[in-house]
Amino acid sequence: MVSQKLITVEGIKEQAKKLGADLVGVCSARALNENPPDPKNPQVPDRIWQNCRSIIVLAKRIPWGMFMTEGRPIKQSTPQQVMGRLE
């Protein structure tokens, strides 16, 4: 018999932080479907997967010094580098 490990919000947050996320949040898909961040353009979980029950949000800090640099390529590439780390 295969035992199933219960997935908890605390476990998700702990694992995400171990993997490098600076901030982790979890909310119900229903709450987001009912209250889209931009009602004029409602990008809600139901549009992606109607069986979705929870949403996990990850955030990664962007080093402040990147915004102070004079190099335009650095300013433009930093967000992509940070997103790559989250992936």
Backbone as JSON Lines, residues from 0, in Angstrom:
{"i":0,"aa":"M","n":[0.84,-1.18,0.0],"ca":[0.0,0.0,0.0],"c":[0.89,1.24,0.0]}
{"i":1,"aa":"V","n":[0.54,2.22,-0.82],"ca":[1.29,3.46,-0.91],"c":[0.69,4.47,0.05]}
{"i":2,"aa":"S","n":[1.54,5.03,0.91],"ca":[1.02,6.04,1.84],"c":[1.12,7.41,1.17]}
{"i":3,"aa":"Q","n":[0.12,8.22,1.39],"ca":[0.1,9.56,0.83],"c":[0.44,10.56,1.92]}
{"i":4,"aa":"K","n":[1.35,11.47,1.6],"ca":[1.73,12.5,2.54],"c":[0.78,13.68,2.37]}
{"i":5,"aa":"L","n":[0.25,14.18,3.47],"ca":[-0.66,15.3,3.45],"c":[0.11,16.57,3.12]}
{"i":6,"aa":"I","n":[-0.35,17.29,2.13],"ca":[0.27,18.56,1.74],"c":[-0.43,19.67,2.52]}
{"i":7,"aa":"T","n":[0.36,20.45,3.24],"ca":[-0.19,21.55,4.03],"c":[0.36,22.89,3.53]}
{"i":8,"aa":"V","n":[-0.33,23.96,3.88],"ca":[0.13,25.3,3.52],"c":[1.5,25.55,4.14]}
{"i":9,"aa":"E","n":[1.67,25.14,5.38],"ca":[2.95,25.33,6.06],"c":[4.07,24.58,5.34]}
{"i":10,"aa":"G","n":[3.77,23.37,4.89],"ca":[4.75,22.57,4.16],"c":[5.13,23.19,2.83]}
{"i":11,"aa":"I","n":[4.14,23.74,2.13],"ca":[4.39,24.41,0.85],"c":[5.28,25.63,1.07]}
{"i":12,"aa":"K","n":[4.95,26.44,2.08],"ca":[5.74,27.64,2.36],"c":[7.16,27.28,2.74]}
{"i":13,"aa":"E","n":[7.32,26.27,3.58],"ca":[8.65,25.84,4.02],"c":[9.49,25.37,2.83]}
{"i":14,"aa":"Q","n":[8.91,24.55,1.97],"ca":[9.65,24.03,0.82],"c":[10.0,25.15,-0.17]}
{"i":15,"aa":"A","n":[9.07,26.04,-0.42],"ca":[9.33,27.14,-1.35],"c":[10.46,28.03,-0.84]}
{"i":16,"aa":"K","n":[10.48,28.29,0.45],"ca":[11.55,29.12,1.02],"c":[12.89,28.39,0.97]}
{"i":17,"aa":"K","n":[12.87,27.08,1.17],"ca":[14.1,26.29,1.04],"c":[14.65,26.39,-0.39]}
{"i":18,"aa":"L","n":[13.75,26.49,-1.36],"ca":[14.15,26.54,-2.76],"c":[14.46,27.96,-3.23]}
{"i":19,"aa":"G","n":[14.34,28.95,-2.33],"ca":[14.78,30.3,-2.66],"c":[13.73,31.38,-2.75]}
{"i":20,"aa":"A","n":[12.46,31.08,-2.54],"ca":[11.43,32.12,-2.56],"c":[11.58,32.99,-1.31]}
{"i":21,"aa":"D","n":[11.39,34.28,-1.48],"ca":[11.45,35.2,-0.35],"c":[10.1,35.38,0.32]}
{"i":22,"aa":"L","n":[9.04,35.19,-0.44],"ca":[7.68,35.35,0.07],"c":[6.81,34.29,-0.58]}
{"i":23,"aa":"V","n":[5.94,33.69,0.21],"ca":[5.05,32.64,-0.3],"c":[3.66,32.88,0.26]}
{"i":24,"aa":"G","n":[2.66,32.82,-0.58],"ca":[1.28,32.96,-0.14],"c":[0.41,31.91,-0.79]}
{"i":25,"aa":"V","n":[-0.65,31.54,-0.1],"ca":[-1.6,30.56,-0.62],"c":[-3.01,31.11,-0.36]}
{"i":26,"aa":"C","n":[-3.87,31.04,-1.38],"ca":[-5.26,31.46,-1.18],"c":[-6.17,30.5,-1.96]}
{"i":27,"aa":"S","n":[-7.44,30.57,-1.66],"ca":[-8.38,29.68,-2.35],"c":[-8.66,30.22,-3.75]}
{"i":28,"aa":"A","n":[-8.8,29.32,-4.68],"ca":[-9.12,29.71,-6.06],"c":[-10.48,30.37,-6.1]}
{"i":29,"aa":"R","n":[-11.37,29.91,-5.28],"ca":[-12.73,30.47,-5.24],"c":[-12.7,31.96,-4.89]}
{"i":30,"aa":"A","n":[-11.88,32.32,-3.89],"ca":[-11.77,33.73,-3.48],"c":[-11.25,34.58,-4.63]}
{"i":31,"aa":"L","n":[-10.29,34.07,-5.37],"ca":[-9.73,34.82,-6.49],"c":[-10.7,34.89,-7.67]}
{"i":32,"aa":"N","n":[-11.46,33.83,-7.89],"ca":[-12.47,33.84,-8.95],"c":[-13.55,34.89,-8.66]}
{"i":33,"aa":"E","n":[-13.92,35.0,-7.39],"ca":[-14.97,35.94,-6.99],"c":[-14.48,37.38,-6.88]}
{"i":34,"aa":"N","n":[-13.18,37.57,-6.69],"ca":[-12.6,38.9,-6.51],"c":[-11.34,39.05,-7.35]}
{"i":35,"aa":"P","n":[-11.47,39.12,-8.67],"ca":[-10.27,39.21,-9.51],"c":[-9.51,40.51,-9.24]}
{"i":36,"aa":"P","n":[-8.18,40.46,-9.29],"ca":[-7.39,41.67,-9.05],"c":[-7.72,42.81,-10.01]}
{"i":37,"aa":"D","n":[-8.05,42.48,-11.26],"ca":[-8.4,43.49,-12.25],"c":[-9.74,43.09,-12.87]}
{"i":38,"aa":"P","n":[-10.85,43.58,-12.31],"ca":[-12.17,43.18,-12.81],"c":[-12.4,43.48,-14.3]}
{"i":39,"aa":"K","n":[-11.68,44.48,-14.85],"ca":[-11.84,44.8,-16.26],"c":[-11.22,43.74,-17.17]}
{"i":40,"aa":"N","n":[-10.23,43.03,-16.63],"ca":[-9.55,41.97,-17.37],"c":[-9.35,40.8,-16.41]}
{"i":41,"aa":"P","n":[-10.42,40.1,-16.08],"ca":[-10.35,39.09,-15.01],"c":[-9.55,37.84,-15.38]}
{"i":42,"aa":"Q","n":[-8.3,37.84,-15.0],"ca":[-7.45,36.65,-15.15],"c":[-7.63,35.82,-13.89]}
{"i":43,"aa":"V","n":[-8.52,34.88,-13.93],"ca":[-8.88,34.1,-12.75],"c":[-8.56,32.62,-12.98]}
{"i":44,"aa":"P","n":[-8.43,31.86,-11.89],"ca":[-8.09,30.43,-12.01],"c":[-9.04,29.64,-12.92]}
{"i":45,"aa":"D","n":[-10.32,29.95,-12.89],"ca":[-11.28,29.21,-13.72],"c":[-10.97,29.29,-15.21]}
{"i":46,"aa":"R","n":[-10.3,30.35,-15.64],"ca":[-9.96,30.48,-17.05],"c":[-8.84,29.53,-17.44]}
{"i":47,"aa":"I","n":[-8.05,29.09,-16.46],"ca":[-6.92,28.21,-16.72],"c":[-7.29,26.75,-16.46]}
{"i":48,"aa":"W","n":[-7.89,26.52,-15.29],"ca":[-8.23,25.15,-14.9],"c":[-9.41,25.19,-13.94]}
{"i":49,"aa":"Q","n":[-10.54,24.7,-14.35],"ca":[-11.76,24.82,-13.56],"c":[-11.77,23.94,-12.31]}
{"i":50,"aa":"N","n":[-10.85,23.0,-12.21],"ca":[-10.77,22.16,-11.01],"c":[-9.78,22.69,-9.98]}
{"i":51,"aa":"C","n":[-9.21,23.86,-10.25],"ca":[-8.22,24.45,-9.35],"c":[-8.88,24.79,-8.01]}
{"i":52,"aa":"R","n":[-8.21,24.43,-6.92],"ca":[-8.76,24.72,-5.59],"c":[-7.93,25.75,-4.82]}
{"i":53,"aa":"S","n":[-6.64,25.83,-5.11],"ca":[-5.76,26.74,-4.38],"c":[-4.78,27.41,-5.33]}
{"i":54,"aa":"I","n":[-4.35,28.6,-4.94],"ca":[-3.37,29.37,-5.7],"c":[-2.15,29.57,-4.82]}
{"i":55,"aa":"I","n":[-0.97,29.34,-5.39],"ca":[0.29,29.57,-4.68],"c":[0.99,30.74,-5.36]}
{"i":56,"aa":"V","n":[1.37,31.72,-4.58],"ca":[2.05,32.91,-5.09],"c":[3.46,32.94,-4.51]}
{"i":57,"aa":"L","n":[4.46,33.11,-5.38],"ca":[5.85,33.19,-4.96],"c":[6.41,34.56,-5.3]}
{"i":58,"aa":"A","n":[7.3,35.06,-4.47],"ca":[7.96,36.34,-4.75],"c":[9.44,36.2,-4.44]}
{"i":59,"aa":"K","n":[10.23,36.93,-5.2],"ca":[11.68,36.95,-5.03],"c":[12.12,38.41,-5.06]}
{"i":60,"aa":"R","n":[12.95,38.79,-4.1],"ca":[13.45,40.17,-4.05],"c":[14.35,40.45,-5.24]}
{"i":61,"aa":"I","n":[14.23,41.66,-5.76],"ca":[15.16,42.14,-6.77],"c":[16.15,43.04,-6.05]}
{"i":62,"aa":"P","n":[17.43,42.77,-6.19],"ca":[18.43,43.59,-5.5],"c":[18.26,45.08,-5.82]}
{"i":63,"aa":"W","n":[18.14,45.9,-4.79],"ca":[17.88,47.32,-4.94],"c":[18.93,48.0,-5.83]}
{"i":64,"aa":"G","n":[20.18,47.6,-5.72],"ca":[21.25,48.21,-6.5],"c":[21.04,48.12,-7.99]}
{"i":65,"aa":"M","n":[20.28,47.13,-8.44],"ca":[20.02,46.99,-9.88],"c":[19.24,48.18,-10.42]}
{"i":66,"aa":"F","n":[18.43,48.8,-9.59],"ca":[17.65,49.95,-10.04],"c":[18.47,51.24,-10.01]}
{"i":67,"aa":"M","n":[19.59,51.21,-9.29],"ca":[20.43,52.39,-9.16],"c":[21.52,52.45,-10.24]}
{"i":68,"aa":"T","n":[21.7,51.37,-10.95],"ca":[22.75,51.32,-11.96],"c":[22.4,52.18,-13.17]}
{"i":69,"aa":"E","n":[23.42,52.6,-13.86],"ca":[23.21,53.42,-15.05],"c":[23.09,52.56,-16.3]}
{"i":70,"aa":"G","n":[23.43,51.29,-16.18],"ca":[23.4,50.41,-17.34],"c":[22.01,49.93,-17.66]}
{"i":71,"aa":"R","n":[21.48,50.36,-18.79],"ca":[20.13,49.98,-19.2],"c":[19.98,48.47,-19.38]}
{"i":72,"aa":"P","n":[20.95,47.77,-19.98],"ca":[20.79,46.32,-20.13],"c":[20.64,45.6,-18.79]}
{"i":73,"aa":"I","n":[21.34,46.08,-17.78],"ca":[21.23,45.45,-16.46],"c":[19.83,45.65,-15.9]}
{"i":74,"aa":"K","n":[19.31,46.88,-16.01],"ca":[17.96,47.16,-15.52],"c":[16.92,46.3,-16.24]}
{"i":75,"aa":"Q","n":[17.13,46.09,-17.52],"ca":[16.15,45.34,-18.3],"c":[16.24,43.84,-18.09]}
{"i":76,"aa":"S","n":[17.44,43.33,-17.81],"ca":[17.59,41.88,-17.69],"c":[17.39,41.35,-16.28]}
{"i":77,"aa":"T","n":[17.51,42.19,-15.27],"ca":[17.4,41.72,-13.89],"c":[16.06,41.05,-13.59]}
{"i":78,"aa":"P","n":[14.91,41.64,-13.96],"ca":[13.64,40.94,-13.66],"c":[13.57,39.54,-14.27]}
{"i":79,"aa":"Q","n":[14.1,39.36,-15.5],"ca":[14.08,38.04,-16.12],"c":[14.97,37.07,-15.34]}
{"i":80,"aa":"Q","n":[16.1,37.55,-14.85],"ca":[17.0,36.69,-14.08],"c":[16.32,36.26,-12.77]}
{"i":81,"aa":"V","n":[15.64,37.19,-12.13],"ca":[14.95,36.86,-10.88],"c":[13.83,35.85,-11.15]}
{"i":82,"aa":"M","n":[13.07,36.06,-12.22],"ca":[11.99,35.13,-12.55],"c":[12.56,33.74,-12.87]}
{"i":83,"aa":"G","n":[13.72,33.7,-13.52],"ca":[14.36,32.42,-13.81],"c":[14.67,31.66,-12.54]}
{"i":84,"aa":"R","n":[15.06,32.37,-11.5],"ca":[15.34,31.7,-10.22],"c":[14.07,31.12,-9.6]}
{"i":85,"aa":"L","n":[12.95,31.81,-9.77],"ca":[11.7,31.28,-9.24],"c":[11.24,30.05,-9.99]}
{"i":86,"aa":"E","n":[11.49,30.03,-11.3],"ca":[11.08,28.87,-12.08],"c":[11.84,27.65,-11.63]}
